[in-house]
PDB file of C-alpha atoms in Angstrom:
ATOM      1  CA  UNK A   1       0.032   0.013   0.110  1.00 98.00           C
ATOM      2  CA  UNK A   2       0.984   3.643  -0.637  1.00 99.00           C
ATOM      3  CA  UNK A   3       0.698   6.852   1.697  1.00 99.00           C
ATOM      4  CA  UNK A   4       1.158  10.440   0.809  1.00 99.00           C
ATOM      5  CA  UNK A   5       3.515  12.592   3.435  1.00 99.00           C
ATOM      6  CA  UNK A   6       2.571  15.939   3.823  1.00 99.00           C
ATOM      7  CA  UNK A   7       5.184  17.621   6.070  1.00 99.00           C
ATOM      8  CA  UNK A   8       5.506  20.775   7.954  1.00 98.00           C
ATOM      9  CA  UNK A   9       3.071  22.840   5.437  1.00 99.00           C
ATOM     10  CA  UNK A  10       2.011  24.917   8.472  1.00 98.00           C
ATOM     11  CA  UNK A  11       1.121  28.263   8.657  1.00 98.00           C
ATOM     12  CA  UNK A  12       4.549  29.211  10.357  1.00 96.00           C
ATOM     13  CA  UNK A  13       6.369  27.712   8.031  1.00 96.00           C
ATOM     14  CA  UNK A  14       5.435  30.115   5.672  1.00 97.00           C
ATOM     15  CA  UNK A  15       6.274  33.411   7.319  1.00 95.00           C
ATOM     16  CA  UNK A  16       9.298  33.318   5.584  1.00 93.00           C
ATOM     17  CA  UNK A  17       8.891  33.463   1.787  1.00 96.00           C
ATOM     18  CA  UNK A  18       9.531  29.957   0.498  1.00 98.00           C
ATOM     19  CA  UNK A  19      10.163  29.264  -3.388  1.00 98.00           C
ATOM     20  CA  UNK A  20       6.687  28.878  -5.766  1.00 99.00           C
ATOM     21  CA  UNK A  21       4.573  28.111  -2.425  1.00 98.00           C
ATOM     22  CA  UNK A  22       1.406  28.266  -4.486  1.00 98.00           C
ATOM     23  CA  UNK A  23       2.227  25.992  -6.873  1.00 99.00           C
ATOM     24  CA  UNK A  24       3.426  23.744  -4.471  1.00 99.00           C
ATOM     25  CA  UNK A  25      -0.062  23.990  -2.132  1.00 99.00           C
ATOM     26  CA  UNK A  26      -1.802  23.526  -5.297  1.00 99.00           C
ATOM     27  CA  UNK A  27       0.334  20.297  -6.329  1.00 99.00           C
ATOM     28  CA  UNK A  28      -0.082  19.015  -2.862  1.00 99.00           C
ATOM     29  CA  UNK A  29      -4.056  19.220  -3.081  1.00 99.00           C
ATOM     30  CA  UNK A  30      -3.871  17.618  -6.678  1.00 99.00           C
ATOM     31  CA  UNK A  31      -1.852  14.853  -4.991  1.00 99.00           C
ATOM     32  CA  UNK A  32      -4.134  14.611  -1.988  1.00 99.00           C
ATOM     33  CA  UNK A  33      -7.347  14.571  -3.481  1.00 99.00           C
ATOM     34  CA  UNK A  34      -5.764  11.630  -6.079  1.00 99.00           C
ATOM     35  CA  UNK A  35      -4.512   9.833  -3.172  1.00 99.00           C
ATOM     36  CA  UNK A  36      -8.054  10.105  -1.422  1.00 99.00           C
ATOM     37  CA  UNK A  37     -10.062   9.264  -4.192  1.00 98.00           C
ATOM     38  CA  UNK A  38      -7.924   6.168  -4.489  1.00 98.00           C
ATOM     39  CA  UNK A  39      -8.198   5.020  -0.986  1.00 98.00           C
ATOM     40  CA  UNK A  40      -4.680   5.837  -0.149  1.00 99.00           C
ATOM     41  CA  UNK A  41      -4.011   7.567   3.253  1.00 99.00           C
ATOM     42  CA  UNK A  42      -2.760  11.002   3.642  1.00 99.00           C
ATOM     43  CA  UNK A  43      -0.609  11.853   6.417  1.00 99.00           C
ATOM     44  CA  UNK A  44      -0.053  15.348   7.659  1.00 99.00           C
ATOM     45  CA  UNK A  45       2.823  15.957   9.492  1.00 99.00           C
ATOM     46  CA  UNK A  46       3.315  18.994  12.086  1.00 98.00           C
ATOM     47  CA  UNK A  47       6.309  19.997  13.842  1.00 96.00           C
ATOM     48  CA  UNK A  48       6.185  20.972  17.361  1.00 93.00           C
ATOM     49  CA  UNK A  49       8.898  23.870  17.510  1.00 90.00           C
ATOM     50  CA  UNK A  50       7.550  24.546  21.583  1.00 87.00           C
ATOM     51  CA  UNK A  51      11.186  23.766  22.637  1.00 87.00           C
ATOM     52  CA  UNK A  52      12.567  26.619  20.418  1.00 88.00           C
ATOM     53  CA  UNK A  53       9.392  28.982  20.415  1.00 86.00           C
ATOM     54  CA  UNK A  54       8.660  28.566  16.859  1.00 88.00           C
ATOM     55  CA  UNK A  55       5.645  26.250  15.513  1.00 92.00           C
ATOM     56  CA  UNK A  56       4.070  26.288  18.914  1.00 90.00           C
ATOM     57  CA  UNK A  57       1.904  23.115  19.455  1.00 90.00           C
ATOM     58  CA  UNK A  58      -1.885  24.707  19.428  1.00 89.00           C
ATOM     59  CA  UNK A  59      -1.115  28.271  18.231  1.00 92.00           C
ATOM     60  CA  UNK A  60      -2.196  29.588  15.112  1.00 95.00           C
ATOM     61  CA  UNK A  61       1.581  29.100  13.645  1.00 94.00           C
ATOM     62  CA  UNK A  62       1.087  25.347  14.179  1.00 94.00           C
ATOM     63  CA  UNK A  63      -1.746  24.749  11.942  1.00 97.00           C
ATOM     64  CA  UNK A  64      -2.265  23.404   8.683  1.00 98.00           C
ATOM     65  CA  UNK A  65      -2.324  25.987   5.631  1.00 99.00           C
ATOM     66  CA  UNK A  66      -5.690  26.777   5.436  1.00 98.00           C
ATOM     67  CA  UNK A  67      -5.412  26.322   1.763  1.00 99.00           C
ATOM     68  CA  UNK A  68      -4.560  22.975   1.720  1.00 99.00           C
ATOM     69  CA  UNK A  69      -7.340  20.453   1.862  1.00 99.00           C
ATOM     70  CA  UNK A  70      -8.014  18.299   4.426  1.00 99.00           C
ATOM     71  CA  UNK A  71     -10.169  15.275   5.148  1.00 99.00           C
ATOM     72  CA  UNK A  72     -11.590  13.994   8.111  1.00 98.00           C
ATOM     73  CA  UNK A  73      -9.671  10.446   7.189  1.00 98.00           C
ATOM     74  CA  UNK A  74      -6.284  12.247   7.261  1.00 99.00           C
ATOM     75  CA  UNK A  75      -3.844  11.136   9.659  1.00 99.00           C
ATOM     76  CA  UNK A  76      -1.522  13.532  11.924  1.00 99.00           C
ATOM     77  CA  UNK A  77       1.386  13.399  13.535  1.00 98.00           C
ATOM     78  CA  UNK A  78       3.199  15.824  15.470  1.00 97.00           C
ATOM     79  CA  UNK A  79       7.379  15.562  15.705  1.00 98.00           C
ATOM     80  CA  UNK A  80       9.805  17.321  17.476  1.00 96.00           C
ATOM     81  CA  UNK A  81      12.900  16.878  15.112  1.00 96.00           C
ATOM     82  CA  UNK A  82      13.502  17.109  11.282  1.00 97.00           C
ATOM     83  CA  UNK A  83      13.252  13.239  10.631  1.00 98.00           C
ATOM     84  CA  UNK A  84       9.589  12.419  11.178  1.00 99.00           C
ATOM     85  CA  UNK A  85      10.591   8.643  12.083  1.00 99.00           C
ATOM     86  CA  UNK A  86      12.625  10.379  14.936  1.00 98.00           C
ATOM     87  CA  UNK A  87      10.278   9.582  18.308  1.00 98.00           C
ATOM     88  CA  UNK A  88       6.976   9.848  16.486  1.00 98.00           C
ATOM     89  CA  UNK A  89       4.376   7.181  15.966  1.00 98.00           C
ATOM     90  CA  UNK A  90       5.041   7.480  12.050  1.00 99.00           C
ATOM     91  CA  UNK A  91       6.689   4.128  12.119  1.00 98.00           C
ATOM     92  CA  UNK A  92       4.245   2.245  14.098  1.00 99.00           C
ATOM     93  CA  UNK A  93       1.376   4.065  11.573  1.00 99.00           C
ATOM     94  CA  UNK A  94       2.654   2.948   8.679  1.00 99.00           C
ATOM     95  CA  UNK A  95       3.390  -0.484   9.912  1.00 99.00           C
ATOM     96  CA  UNK A  96      -0.597  -0.815  10.820  1.00 99.00           C
ATOM     97  CA  UNK A  97      -1.706   0.671   7.296  1.00 99.00           C
ATOM     98  CA  UNK A  98       0.806  -1.534   5.601  1.00 99.00           C
ATOM     99  CA  UNK A  99       2.252   1.073   3.907  1.00 99.00           C
ATOM    100  CA  UNK A 100       5.604  -0.041   1.827  1.00 98.00           C
ATOM    101  CA  UNK A 101       5.700   2.760  -0.706  1.00 98.00           C
ATOM    102  CA  UNK A 102       5.786   6.805   0.571  1.00 99.00           C
ATOM    103  CA  UNK A 103       4.961   9.808  -1.566  1.00 99.00           C
ATOM    104  CA  UNK A 104       6.675  12.921   0.337  1.00 99.00           C
ATOM    105  CA  UNK A 105       5.944  16.261  -0.046  1.00 99.00           C
ATOM    106  CA  UNK A 106       6.066  19.345   1.990  1.00 99.00           C
ATOM    107  CA  UNK A 107       8.674  21.803   3.839  1.00 99.00           C
ATOM    108  CA  UNK A 108      11.717  22.475   4.041  1.00 98.00           C
ATOM    109  CA  UNK A 109      13.515  20.645   1.259  1.00 98.00           C
ATOM    110  CA  UNK A 110      17.043  20.990   3.042  1.00 98.00           C
ATOM    111  CA  UNK A 111      15.792  20.137   6.716  1.00 98.00           C
ATOM    112  CA  UNK A 112      12.494  17.801   7.078  1.00 98.00           C
ATOM    113  CA  UNK A 113      12.160  16.433   4.106  1.00 99.00           C
ATOM    114  CA  UNK A 114      15.764  15.225   3.184  1.00 99.00           C
ATOM    115  CA  UNK A 115      16.044  13.861   6.903  1.00 99.00           C
ATOM    116  CA  UNK A 116      12.536  11.941   6.303  1.00 99.00           C
ATOM    117  CA  UNK A 117      14.113  11.073   2.867  1.00 98.00           C
ATOM    118  CA  UNK A 118      17.042   9.441   4.569  1.00 97.00           C
ATOM    119  CA  UNK A 119      15.262   8.270   7.519  1.00 97.00           C
ATOM    120  CA  UNK A 120      12.502   6.315   5.276  1.00 97.00           C
ATOM    121  CA  UNK A 121      15.507   5.029   2.980  1.00 96.00           C
ATOM    122  CA  UNK A 122      17.259   3.352   6.081  1.00 95.00           C
ATOM    123  CA  UNK A 123      14.002   1.666   6.772  1.00 97.00           C
ATOM    124  CA  UNK A 124      13.710   0.108   3.375  1.00 96.00           C
ATOM    125  CA  UNK A 125      10.570   2.296   2.627  1.00 98.00           C
ATOM    126  CA  UNK A 126      10.086   2.393  -1.170  1.00 98.00           C
ATOM    127  CA  UNK A 127      10.505   6.160  -1.723  1.00 98.00           C
ATOM    128  CA  UNK A 128       8.975   8.966  -4.430  1.00 99.00           C
ATOM    129  CA  UNK A 129       9.770  12.418  -3.669  1.00 99.00           C
ATOM    130  CA  UNK A 130       7.506  14.984  -5.596  1.00 99.00           C
ATOM    131  CA  UNK A 131       9.817  17.225  -7.783  1.00 99.00           C
ATOM    132  CA  UNK A 132       7.507  20.183  -7.532  1.00 99.00           C
ATOM    133  CA  UNK A 133       5.600  19.370  -4.459  1.00 99.00           C
ATOM    134  CA  UNK A 134       8.613  20.684  -1.624  1.00 99.00           C
ATOM    135  CA  UNK A 135       9.800  24.013  -0.740  1.00 99.00           C
ATOM    136  CA  UNK A 136      12.587  25.700   1.019  1.00 99.00           C
ATOM    137  CA  UNK A 137      13.899  29.284   1.726  1.00 98.00           C
ATOM    138  CA  UNK A 138      17.116  30.959   0.318  1.00 98.00           C
ATOM    139  CA  UNK A 139      19.918  30.205   2.568  1.00 98.00           C
ATOM    140  CA  UNK A 140      23.143  32.215   3.322  1.00 98.00           C
ATOM    141  CA  UNK A 141      24.800  30.364   0.621  1.00 97.00           C
ATOM    142  CA  UNK A 142      22.361  29.031  -2.015  1.00 98.00           C
ATOM    143  CA  UNK A 143      19.294  30.142  -3.393  1.00 99.00           C
ATOM    144  CA  UNK A 144      15.514  28.054  -2.555  1.00 99.00           C
ATOM    145  CA  UNK A 145      15.644  26.827  -6.024  1.00 99.00           C
ATOM    146  CA  UNK A 146      19.464  25.652  -6.432  1.00 99.00           C
ATOM    147  CA  UNK A 147      18.626  24.072  -2.970  1.00 99.00           C
ATOM    148  CA  UNK A 148      15.538  22.273  -4.136  1.00 99.00           C
ATOM    149  CA  UNK A 149      17.060  21.029  -7.786  1.00 99.00           C
ATOM    150  CA  UNK A 150      20.397  19.956  -5.911  1.00 99.00           C
ATOM    151  CA  UNK A 151      18.149  17.640  -3.212  1.00 99.00           C
ATOM    152  CA  UNK A 152      16.064  16.587  -6.564  1.00 99.00           C
ATOM    153  CA  UNK A 153      19.410  15.348  -8.166  1.00 98.00           C
ATOM    154  CA  UNK A 154      20.861  13.900  -4.749  1.00 98.00           C
ATOM    155  CA  UNK A 155      18.050  11.639  -4.076  1.00 98.00           C
ATOM    156  CA  UNK A 156      17.430  10.465  -7.865  1.00 96.00           C
ATOM    157  CA  UNK A 157      21.350   9.790  -7.471  1.00 96.00           C
ATOM    158  CA  UNK A 158      21.839   7.883  -4.256  1.00 93.00           C
ATOM    159  CA  UNK A 159      22.584   4.405  -3.835  1.00 87.00           C
ATOM    160  CA  UNK A 160      19.637   2.268  -3.191  1.00 81.00           C
ATOM    161  CA  UNK A 161      19.356   0.464   0.355  1.00 85.00           C
ATOM    162  CA  UNK A 162      16.240  -1.512  -0.917  1.00 90.00           C
ATOM    163  CA  UNK A 163      14.764   0.390  -3.123  1.00 91.00           C
ATOM    164  CA  UNK A 164      16.235   3.711  -5.204  1.00 92.00           C
ATOM    165  CA  UNK A 165      14.512   6.780  -4.626  1.00 96.00           C
ATOM    166  CA  UNK A 166      12.508   8.081  -7.250  1.00 98.00           C
ATOM    167  CA  UNK A 167      11.679  11.911  -7.883  1.00 99.00           C
ATOM    168  CA  UNK A 168       8.605  12.572 -10.020  1.00 99.00           C
ATOM    169  CA  UNK A 169       6.695  15.288 -10.933  1.00 99.00           C
ATOM    170  CA  UNK A 170       2.879  15.869  -9.817  1.00 99.00           C
ATOM    171  CA  UNK A 171       1.859  14.701 -13.487  1.00 99.00           C
ATOM    172  CA  UNK A 172       3.864  11.810 -13.491  1.00 98.00           C
ATOM    173  CA  UNK A 173       2.084  10.753 -10.392  1.00 98.00           C
ATOM    174  CA  UNK A 174      -1.189  11.650 -11.173  1.00 98.00           C
ATOM    175  CA  UNK A 175      -0.930  10.167 -14.997  1.00 97.00           C
ATOM    176  CA  UNK A 176       1.221   6.792 -14.583  1.00 89.00           C
TER     177      UNK A 176
END
């Protein structure tokens, strides 16, 4: 079975300008609608940054972006580290749902997306990263677009463990 992971698409994450944010949100909405129509789980991951006083649990900044489509059958998981697997119930939920393949999207490419891709890789999940479904901000040494392009290349080029990581566009996934 397959699942869509939507990582850190929270109000507070977008207080900083994110690269092509509107397009990423639109693509995630297309994907989540597709997953729901095909009876595949949609899992929202929310960062609880209470320790850092950012993305504080329960405050507006912690909430999922209102422009993202949500459904009463979606799953929600809180995390406190970049890797969505670290000290969360994500892995047990995936096992309970018999998920072997993950489609990963969200924010931020160079932090929580990258850490979760690696976390899933070492747990032998079959992974597809949504090429046009993740975003980040400019950093001191690189522009956001460069970071996104680099990570898309990196993930597709990693030596596979059990499965090679696929990097596909929203259109490729919706038409496969």
